[in-house]
Amino acid sequence: MQDQTITRKNIRSMMDRFYSQVLKDEIVADFFIDKLGDEMISDEWQGHLDLLSDFWASTILSETSYKGQPVKPHIHMEGLQRVTFERWLELFFETVDKYYTKESADIFKTRSQSIANNFMRVLGI
Ligand code: HEM
């Protein structure tokens, strides 16, 4: 069932689903496997899922739990292209549509698209 309300709890479970799809994807998986390995139960992956839950909760719910620098790790990633971002967004949109009703899903879509555009601008791609 889709949630109408975005909560910390459903963000965390949405992250689990999103990254399990990412790990199966031909275009984006290798970027994550290079940094975090291919086992989502590992400490590295669980740390990433917690961090990204903080990121989205801070972005959308105005929490202050995320204090990182989101652009930084992407700057040093070899081989990132527009198609990589396009595919990432496609998977993310599919996931948010599964989890949330339209109004809430649209909030994630608008924010992720604008952050991805910003990353691409910084990366010059
Ligand atoms: C081309 C698509 C993308 C790829 C392949 C990618 C890959 C990664 C990887 C591998 C990490 C972990 C880096 C590490 O731990 O060393 C990471 C971190 C992160 N990504 Fe992405 N990413 C992509 C797009 C995005 C987008 C569009 C967003 C936001 C909407 C995003 C938000 C973040 C954040 C917040 C972090 C954590 C940064 C920190 O260390 O504080 N990523 N990404």
Short mmCIF file of N, CA and C and ligand atoms in Angstrom, two decimals:
data_model
loop_
_atom_site.label_atom_id
_atom_site.label_comp_id
_atom_site.label_asym_id
_atom_site.label_seq_id
_atom_site.Cartn_x
_atom_site.Cartn_y
_atom_site.Cartn_z
N MET A 1 0.83 -1.20 0.00
CA MET A 1 0.00 0.00 0.00
C MET A 1 0.87 1.26 0.00
N GLN A 2 0.42 2.27 -0.76
CA GLN A 2 1.22 3.49 -0.82
C GLN A 2 0.93 4.42 0.36
N ASP A 3 1.98 5.06 0.86
CA ASP A 3 1.81 6.02 1.95
C ASP A 3 1.55 7.40 1.39
N GLN A 4 0.69 8.12 2.10
CA GLN A 4 0.42 9.50 1.73
C GLN A 4 1.40 10.42 2.44
N THR A 5 1.74 10.00 3.65
CA THR A 5 2.60 10.83 4.49
C THR A 5 4.03 10.32 4.44
N ILE A 6 4.97 11.25 4.29
CA ILE A 6 6.38 10.87 4.29
C ILE A 6 6.87 10.88 5.74
N THR A 7 7.43 9.75 6.18
CA THR A 7 7.95 9.67 7.55
C THR A 7 9.38 9.14 7.50
N ARG A 8 10.07 9.30 8.60
CA ARG A 8 11.42 8.75 8.68
C ARG A 8 11.41 7.24 8.45
N LYS A 9 10.39 6.61 8.99
CA LYS A 9 10.31 5.16 8.89
C LYS A 9 10.10 4.70 7.44
N ASN A 10 9.18 5.35 6.73
CA ASN A 10 8.98 4.88 5.35
C ASN A 10 10.12 5.32 4.42
N ILE A 11 10.82 6.40 4.78
CA ILE A 11 12.02 6.77 4.00
C ILE A 11 13.05 5.64 4.10
N ARG A 12 13.25 5.12 5.31
CA ARG A 12 14.28 4.07 5.49
C ARG A 12 13.92 2.82 4.69
N SER A 13 12.65 2.48 4.70
CA SER A 13 12.29 1.27 3.97
C SER A 13 12.30 1.52 2.46
N MET A 14 12.01 2.74 2.04
CA MET A 14 12.12 3.10 0.62
C MET A 14 13.59 3.02 0.18
N MET A 15 14.51 3.46 1.04
CA MET A 15 15.94 3.38 0.71
C MET A 15 16.38 1.93 0.49
N ASP A 16 15.89 1.02 1.37
CA ASP A 16 16.23 -0.41 1.20
C ASP A 16 15.82 -0.90 -0.18
N ARG A 17 14.61 -0.55 -0.57
CA ARG A 17 14.09 -0.99 -1.87
C ARG A 17 14.86 -0.34 -3.02
N PHE A 18 15.10 0.96 -2.92
CA PHE A 18 15.79 1.66 -4.01
C PHE A 18 17.17 1.06 -4.26
N TYR A 19 17.94 0.90 -3.18
CA TYR A 19 19.31 0.43 -3.39
C TYR A 19 19.37 -1.06 -3.75
N SER A 20 18.33 -1.82 -3.39
CA SER A 20 18.34 -3.21 -3.85
C SER A 20 18.09 -3.24 -5.37
N GLN A 21 17.32 -2.30 -5.88
CA GLN A 21 17.12 -2.19 -7.33
C GLN A 21 18.41 -1.68 -8.00
N VAL A 22 19.04 -0.69 -7.37
CA VAL A 22 20.30 -0.14 -7.89
C VAL A 22 21.34 -1.26 -8.07
N LEU A 23 21.43 -2.12 -7.06
CA LEU A 23 22.45 -3.19 -7.11
C LEU A 23 22.21 -4.20 -8.22
N LYS A 24 20.98 -4.24 -8.75
CA LYS A 24 20.68 -5.18 -9.84
C LYS A 24 20.81 -4.51 -11.20
N ASP A 25 21.15 -3.21 -11.22
CA ASP A 25 21.08 -2.48 -12.48
C ASP A 25 22.43 -2.42 -13.21
N GLU A 26 22.38 -2.70 -14.48
CA GLU A 26 23.62 -2.76 -15.28
C GLU A 26 24.36 -1.44 -15.36
N ILE A 27 23.61 -0.34 -15.38
CA ILE A 27 24.26 0.97 -15.58
C ILE A 27 24.81 1.55 -14.27
N VAL A 28 24.07 1.45 -13.20
CA VAL A 28 24.51 2.14 -11.97
C VAL A 28 25.17 1.24 -10.90
N ALA A 29 24.91 -0.06 -10.94
CA ALA A 29 25.38 -0.93 -9.84
C ALA A 29 26.88 -0.80 -9.56
N ASP A 30 27.70 -0.81 -10.61
CA ASP A 30 29.14 -0.88 -10.38
C ASP A 30 29.71 0.30 -9.60
N PHE A 31 29.09 1.48 -9.75
CA PHE A 31 29.58 2.64 -8.99
C PHE A 31 29.44 2.38 -7.50
N PHE A 32 28.34 1.73 -7.13
CA PHE A 32 28.08 1.45 -5.71
C PHE A 32 28.91 0.27 -5.23
N ILE A 33 29.04 -0.74 -6.09
CA ILE A 33 29.81 -1.93 -5.70
C ILE A 33 31.28 -1.54 -5.45
N ASP A 34 31.81 -0.65 -6.29
CA ASP A 34 33.20 -0.19 -6.11
C ASP A 34 33.42 0.41 -4.73
N LYS A 35 32.45 1.17 -4.23
CA LYS A 35 32.62 1.88 -2.94
C LYS A 35 32.14 1.07 -1.75
N LEU A 36 31.04 0.30 -1.95
CA LEU A 36 30.35 -0.27 -0.78
C LEU A 36 30.24 -1.79 -0.83
N GLY A 37 30.67 -2.40 -1.91
CA GLY A 37 30.51 -3.85 -2.05
C GLY A 37 29.12 -4.21 -2.55
N ASP A 38 28.86 -5.53 -2.64
CA ASP A 38 27.57 -5.92 -3.23
C ASP A 38 26.62 -6.60 -2.24
N GLU A 39 26.93 -6.49 -0.93
CA GLU A 39 26.09 -7.12 0.09
C GLU A 39 25.41 -6.05 0.93
N MET A 40 24.12 -5.89 0.76
CA MET A 40 23.45 -4.82 1.49
C MET A 40 23.42 -5.02 3.00
N ILE A 41 23.74 -6.24 3.46
CA ILE A 41 23.74 -6.46 4.92
C ILE A 41 25.06 -6.01 5.56
N SER A 42 26.05 -5.61 4.72
CA SER A 42 27.35 -5.22 5.29
C SER A 42 27.25 -3.91 6.09
N ASP A 43 28.22 -3.68 6.96
CA ASP A 43 28.25 -2.42 7.73
C ASP A 43 28.35 -1.22 6.80
N GLU A 44 29.12 -1.36 5.70
CA GLU A 44 29.29 -0.24 4.75
C GLU A 44 27.93 0.14 4.17
N TRP A 45 27.20 -0.88 3.72
CA TRP A 45 25.89 -0.60 3.12
C TRP A 45 24.89 -0.06 4.14
N GLN A 46 24.88 -0.67 5.32
CA GLN A 46 23.92 -0.20 6.33
C GLN A 46 24.23 1.25 6.71
N GLY A 47 25.52 1.58 6.76
CA GLY A 47 25.92 2.97 7.03
C GLY A 47 25.42 3.90 5.93
N HIS A 48 25.54 3.44 4.68
CA HIS A 48 25.06 4.25 3.55
C HIS A 48 23.55 4.45 3.63
N LEU A 49 22.83 3.39 3.94
CA LEU A 49 21.36 3.48 4.01
C LEU A 49 20.92 4.42 5.14
N ASP A 50 21.63 4.36 6.26
CA ASP A 50 21.32 5.29 7.37
C ASP A 50 21.61 6.73 6.95
N LEU A 51 22.78 6.90 6.31
CA LEU A 51 23.19 8.25 5.88
C LEU A 51 22.20 8.84 4.88
N LEU A 52 21.79 8.01 3.91
CA LEU A 52 20.86 8.51 2.89
C LEU A 52 19.45 8.72 3.46
N SER A 53 19.11 7.96 4.49
CA SER A 53 17.82 8.22 5.16
C SER A 53 17.89 9.57 5.86
N ASP A 54 19.02 9.84 6.52
CA ASP A 54 19.20 11.16 7.15
C ASP A 54 19.14 12.26 6.09
N PHE A 55 19.79 12.00 4.95
CA PHE A 55 19.81 13.00 3.88
C PHE A 55 18.40 13.36 3.43
N TRP A 56 17.58 12.32 3.16
CA TRP A 56 16.22 12.60 2.66
C TRP A 56 15.33 13.19 3.75
N ALA A 57 15.51 12.70 4.98
CA ALA A 57 14.71 13.26 6.08
C ALA A 57 15.07 14.74 6.27
N SER A 58 16.33 15.08 6.08
CA SER A 58 16.75 16.48 6.24
C SER A 58 16.28 17.32 5.05
N THR A 59 16.28 16.71 3.87
CA THR A 59 15.88 17.44 2.67
C THR A 59 14.37 17.67 2.64
N ILE A 60 13.62 16.65 3.03
CA ILE A 60 12.17 16.73 2.83
C ILE A 60 11.40 17.01 4.11
N LEU A 61 11.88 16.46 5.23
CA LEU A 61 11.13 16.67 6.48
C LEU A 61 11.75 17.77 7.33
N SER A 62 12.74 18.45 6.77
CA SER A 62 13.43 19.52 7.49
C SER A 62 14.03 19.06 8.81
N GLU A 63 14.44 17.79 8.86
CA GLU A 63 15.24 17.33 10.01
C GLU A 63 16.64 17.90 9.83
N THR A 64 17.46 17.77 10.87
CA THR A 64 18.83 18.29 10.73
C THR A 64 19.85 17.16 10.92
N SER A 65 19.41 15.91 10.72
CA SER A 65 20.29 14.78 11.00
C SER A 65 21.44 14.63 10.00
N TYR A 66 21.25 15.08 8.76
CA TYR A 66 22.33 14.95 7.76
C TYR A 66 23.22 16.18 7.79
N LYS A 67 24.52 15.94 8.02
CA LYS A 67 25.43 17.08 8.08
C LYS A 67 26.59 16.92 7.10
N GLY A 68 26.39 16.08 6.08
CA GLY A 68 27.48 15.79 5.15
C GLY A 68 27.55 16.77 4.00
N GLN A 69 28.38 16.41 3.04
CA GLN A 69 28.54 17.22 1.83
C GLN A 69 28.14 16.33 0.65
N PRO A 70 26.90 16.45 0.20
CA PRO A 70 26.38 15.49 -0.78
C PRO A 70 27.13 15.44 -2.11
N VAL A 71 27.67 16.55 -2.56
CA VAL A 71 28.30 16.54 -3.89
C VAL A 71 29.64 15.81 -3.86
N LYS A 72 30.33 15.94 -2.74
CA LYS A 72 31.74 15.53 -2.66
C LYS A 72 32.08 14.14 -3.20
N PRO A 73 31.45 13.06 -2.71
CA PRO A 73 31.88 11.74 -3.20
C PRO A 73 31.68 11.56 -4.71
N HIS A 74 30.71 12.25 -5.27
CA HIS A 74 30.43 12.09 -6.70
C HIS A 74 31.48 12.76 -7.58
N ILE A 75 32.15 13.78 -7.05
CA ILE A 75 33.16 14.49 -7.84
C ILE A 75 34.31 13.57 -8.20
N HIS A 76 34.63 12.65 -7.30
CA HIS A 76 35.79 11.79 -7.53
C HIS A 76 35.43 10.44 -8.15
N MET A 77 34.16 10.29 -8.57
CA MET A 77 33.75 9.02 -9.15
C MET A 77 34.06 9.01 -10.65
N GLU A 78 34.95 8.10 -11.04
CA GLU A 78 35.34 8.00 -12.45
C GLU A 78 34.19 7.47 -13.30
N GLY A 79 33.95 8.10 -14.43
CA GLY A 79 33.03 7.52 -15.41
C GLY A 79 31.56 7.89 -15.27
N LEU A 80 31.22 8.80 -14.34
CA LEU A 80 29.82 9.21 -14.23
C LEU A 80 29.41 10.02 -15.46
N GLN A 81 28.29 9.66 -16.05
CA GLN A 81 27.81 10.36 -17.24
C GLN A 81 26.36 10.75 -17.05
N ARG A 82 25.85 11.53 -18.01
CA ARG A 82 24.43 11.90 -17.93
C ARG A 82 23.54 10.66 -17.90
N VAL A 83 23.89 9.64 -18.69
CA VAL A 83 23.05 8.42 -18.71
C VAL A 83 23.02 7.73 -17.35
N THR A 84 24.11 7.85 -16.60
CA THR A 84 24.14 7.24 -15.27
C THR A 84 23.11 7.95 -14.38
N PHE A 85 23.11 9.28 -14.43
CA PHE A 85 22.14 10.04 -13.63
C PHE A 85 20.71 9.78 -14.10
N GLU A 86 20.55 9.71 -15.43
CA GLU A 86 19.19 9.47 -15.96
C GLU A 86 18.66 8.12 -15.46
N ARG A 87 19.52 7.12 -15.46
CA ARG A 87 19.08 5.80 -15.00
C ARG A 87 18.82 5.80 -13.49
N TRP A 88 19.71 6.47 -12.74
CA TRP A 88 19.52 6.58 -11.28
C TRP A 88 18.14 7.21 -11.01
N LEU A 89 17.83 8.27 -11.72
CA LEU A 89 16.55 8.96 -11.52
C LEU A 89 15.38 8.07 -11.89
N GLU A 90 15.54 7.31 -12.98
CA GLU A 90 14.47 6.42 -13.41
C GLU A 90 14.16 5.39 -12.31
N LEU A 91 15.21 4.81 -11.74
CA LEU A 91 15.02 3.82 -10.67
C LEU A 91 14.42 4.47 -9.43
N PHE A 92 14.89 5.69 -9.14
CA PHE A 92 14.38 6.38 -7.96
C PHE A 92 12.90 6.73 -8.13
N PHE A 93 12.54 7.20 -9.31
CA PHE A 93 11.13 7.54 -9.58
C PHE A 93 10.24 6.29 -9.46
N GLU A 94 10.72 5.18 -10.02
CA GLU A 94 9.95 3.93 -9.93
C GLU A 94 9.72 3.55 -8.47
N THR A 95 10.77 3.72 -7.67
CA THR A 95 10.67 3.35 -6.25
C THR A 95 9.70 4.26 -5.51
N VAL A 96 9.83 5.58 -5.70
CA VAL A 96 8.93 6.47 -4.94
C VAL A 96 7.47 6.28 -5.37
N ASP A 97 7.26 5.93 -6.65
CA ASP A 97 5.89 5.66 -7.09
C ASP A 97 5.30 4.42 -6.41
N LYS A 98 6.17 3.47 -6.07
CA LYS A 98 5.70 2.27 -5.36
C LYS A 98 5.33 2.59 -3.92
N TYR A 99 6.08 3.50 -3.32
CA TYR A 99 5.93 3.77 -1.88
C TYR A 99 4.92 4.84 -1.52
N TYR A 100 4.75 5.82 -2.42
CA TYR A 100 3.97 7.00 -2.02
C TYR A 100 2.87 7.34 -3.03
N THR A 101 1.86 7.97 -2.51
CA THR A 101 0.82 8.49 -3.40
C THR A 101 1.40 9.69 -4.16
N LYS A 102 0.69 10.10 -5.21
CA LYS A 102 1.26 11.03 -6.19
C LYS A 102 1.89 12.30 -5.58
N GLU A 103 1.15 12.91 -4.69
CA GLU A 103 1.63 14.20 -4.15
C GLU A 103 2.98 14.06 -3.43
N SER A 104 3.10 13.00 -2.64
CA SER A 104 4.36 12.77 -1.92
C SER A 104 5.46 12.29 -2.87
N ALA A 105 5.10 11.41 -3.80
CA ALA A 105 6.10 10.93 -4.77
C ALA A 105 6.67 12.12 -5.55
N ASP A 106 5.79 13.06 -5.91
CA ASP A 106 6.24 14.22 -6.68
C ASP A 106 7.24 15.08 -5.91
N ILE A 107 7.12 15.12 -4.61
CA ILE A 107 8.08 15.90 -3.80
C ILE A 107 9.48 15.29 -3.96
N PHE A 108 9.56 13.95 -3.85
CA PHE A 108 10.86 13.29 -4.04
C PHE A 108 11.38 13.48 -5.46
N LYS A 109 10.48 13.41 -6.43
CA LYS A 109 10.93 13.50 -7.83
C LYS A 109 11.50 14.88 -8.13
N THR A 110 10.79 15.91 -7.68
CA THR A 110 11.25 17.27 -7.96
C THR A 110 12.60 17.53 -7.29
N ARG A 111 12.73 17.10 -6.03
CA ARG A 111 13.99 17.35 -5.32
C ARG A 111 15.14 16.56 -5.93
N SER A 112 14.91 15.27 -6.22
CA SER A 112 16.01 14.46 -6.75
C SER A 112 16.45 14.95 -8.12
N GLN A 113 15.47 15.37 -8.94
CA GLN A 113 15.82 15.88 -10.27
C GLN A 113 16.67 17.14 -10.14
N SER A 114 16.29 18.02 -9.23
CA SER A 114 17.03 19.27 -9.14
C SER A 114 18.42 19.05 -8.52
N ILE A 115 18.53 18.10 -7.58
CA ILE A 115 19.86 17.78 -7.01
C ILE A 115 20.74 17.13 -8.09
N ALA A 116 20.15 16.20 -8.86
CA ALA A 116 20.92 15.55 -9.93
C ALA A 116 21.39 16.58 -10.96
N ASN A 117 20.52 17.54 -11.30
CA ASN A 117 20.92 18.59 -12.25
C ASN A 117 22.10 19.38 -11.70
N ASN A 118 22.04 19.65 -10.40
CA ASN A 118 23.13 20.39 -9.77
C ASN A 118 24.43 19.58 -9.80
N PHE A 119 24.34 18.27 -9.49
CA PHE A 119 25.54 17.41 -9.53
C PHE A 119 26.14 17.44 -10.95
N MET A 120 25.28 17.30 -11.96
CA MET A 120 25.77 17.25 -13.34
C MET A 120 26.44 18.57 -13.72
N ARG A 121 25.84 19.66 -13.23
CA ARG A 121 26.43 20.98 -13.52
C ARG A 121 27.83 21.07 -12.91
N VAL A 122 27.94 20.65 -11.63
CA VAL A 122 29.24 20.70 -10.95
C VAL A 122 30.25 19.78 -11.65
N LEU A 123 29.78 18.62 -12.10
CA LEU A 123 30.66 17.65 -12.76
C LEU A 123 30.98 18.04 -14.22
N GLY A 124 30.25 19.02 -14.73
CA GLY A 124 30.47 19.44 -16.11
C GLY A 124 30.06 18.41 -17.13
N ILE A 125 28.99 17.66 -16.83
CA ILE A 125 28.52 16.63 -17.80
C ILE A 125 27.10 16.93 -18.27
C1 HEM B 1 24.76 8.85 -11.18
C2 HEM B 1 24.05 8.58 -10.12
C3 HEM B 1 24.67 8.35 -8.77
C4 HEM B 1 25.62 7.45 -8.40
C5 HEM B 1 26.30 6.39 -9.25
C6 HEM B 1 25.86 7.67 -6.99
C7 HEM B 1 26.74 6.94 -6.21
C8 HEM B 1 27.01 7.16 -4.89
C9 HEM B 1 27.93 6.38 -4.09
C10 HEM B 1 28.72 5.16 -4.59
C11 HEM B 1 27.97 6.93 -2.86
C12 HEM B 1 28.80 6.43 -1.66
C13 HEM B 1 30.14 7.13 -1.67
C14 HEM B 1 31.05 6.68 -0.54
O1 HEM B 1 30.58 6.22 0.50
O2 HEM B 1 32.26 6.85 -0.71
C15 HEM B 1 27.06 8.07 -2.87
C16 HEM B 1 26.83 8.88 -1.79
C17 HEM B 1 25.81 9.79 -1.75
N1 HEM B 1 24.91 10.10 -2.77
FE1 HEM B 1 25.01 9.42 -4.66
N2 HEM B 1 25.06 8.69 -6.54
C18 HEM B 1 24.31 9.13 -7.60
C19 HEM B 1 23.35 10.12 -7.58
C20 HEM B 1 22.91 10.75 -6.45
C21 HEM B 1 21.81 11.67 -6.40
C22 HEM B 1 20.98 12.12 -7.62
C23 HEM B 1 21.69 12.05 -5.09
C24 HEM B 1 20.69 12.97 -4.45
C25 HEM B 1 19.48 13.20 -4.93
C26 HEM B 1 22.73 11.38 -4.34
C27 HEM B 1 22.97 11.55 -2.99
C28 HEM B 1 24.03 11.02 -2.31
C29 HEM B 1 24.37 11.37 -0.93
C30 HEM B 1 23.64 12.35 -0.02
C31 HEM B 1 25.49 10.61 -0.59
C32 HEM B 1 26.25 10.62 0.75
C33 HEM B 1 27.29 11.75 0.73
C34 HEM B 1 28.06 11.82 2.04
O3 HEM B 1 29.08 11.11 2.15
O4 HEM B 1 27.63 12.56 2.94
N3 HEM B 1 23.45 10.60 -5.19
N4 HEM B 1 26.49 8.18 -4.10
#
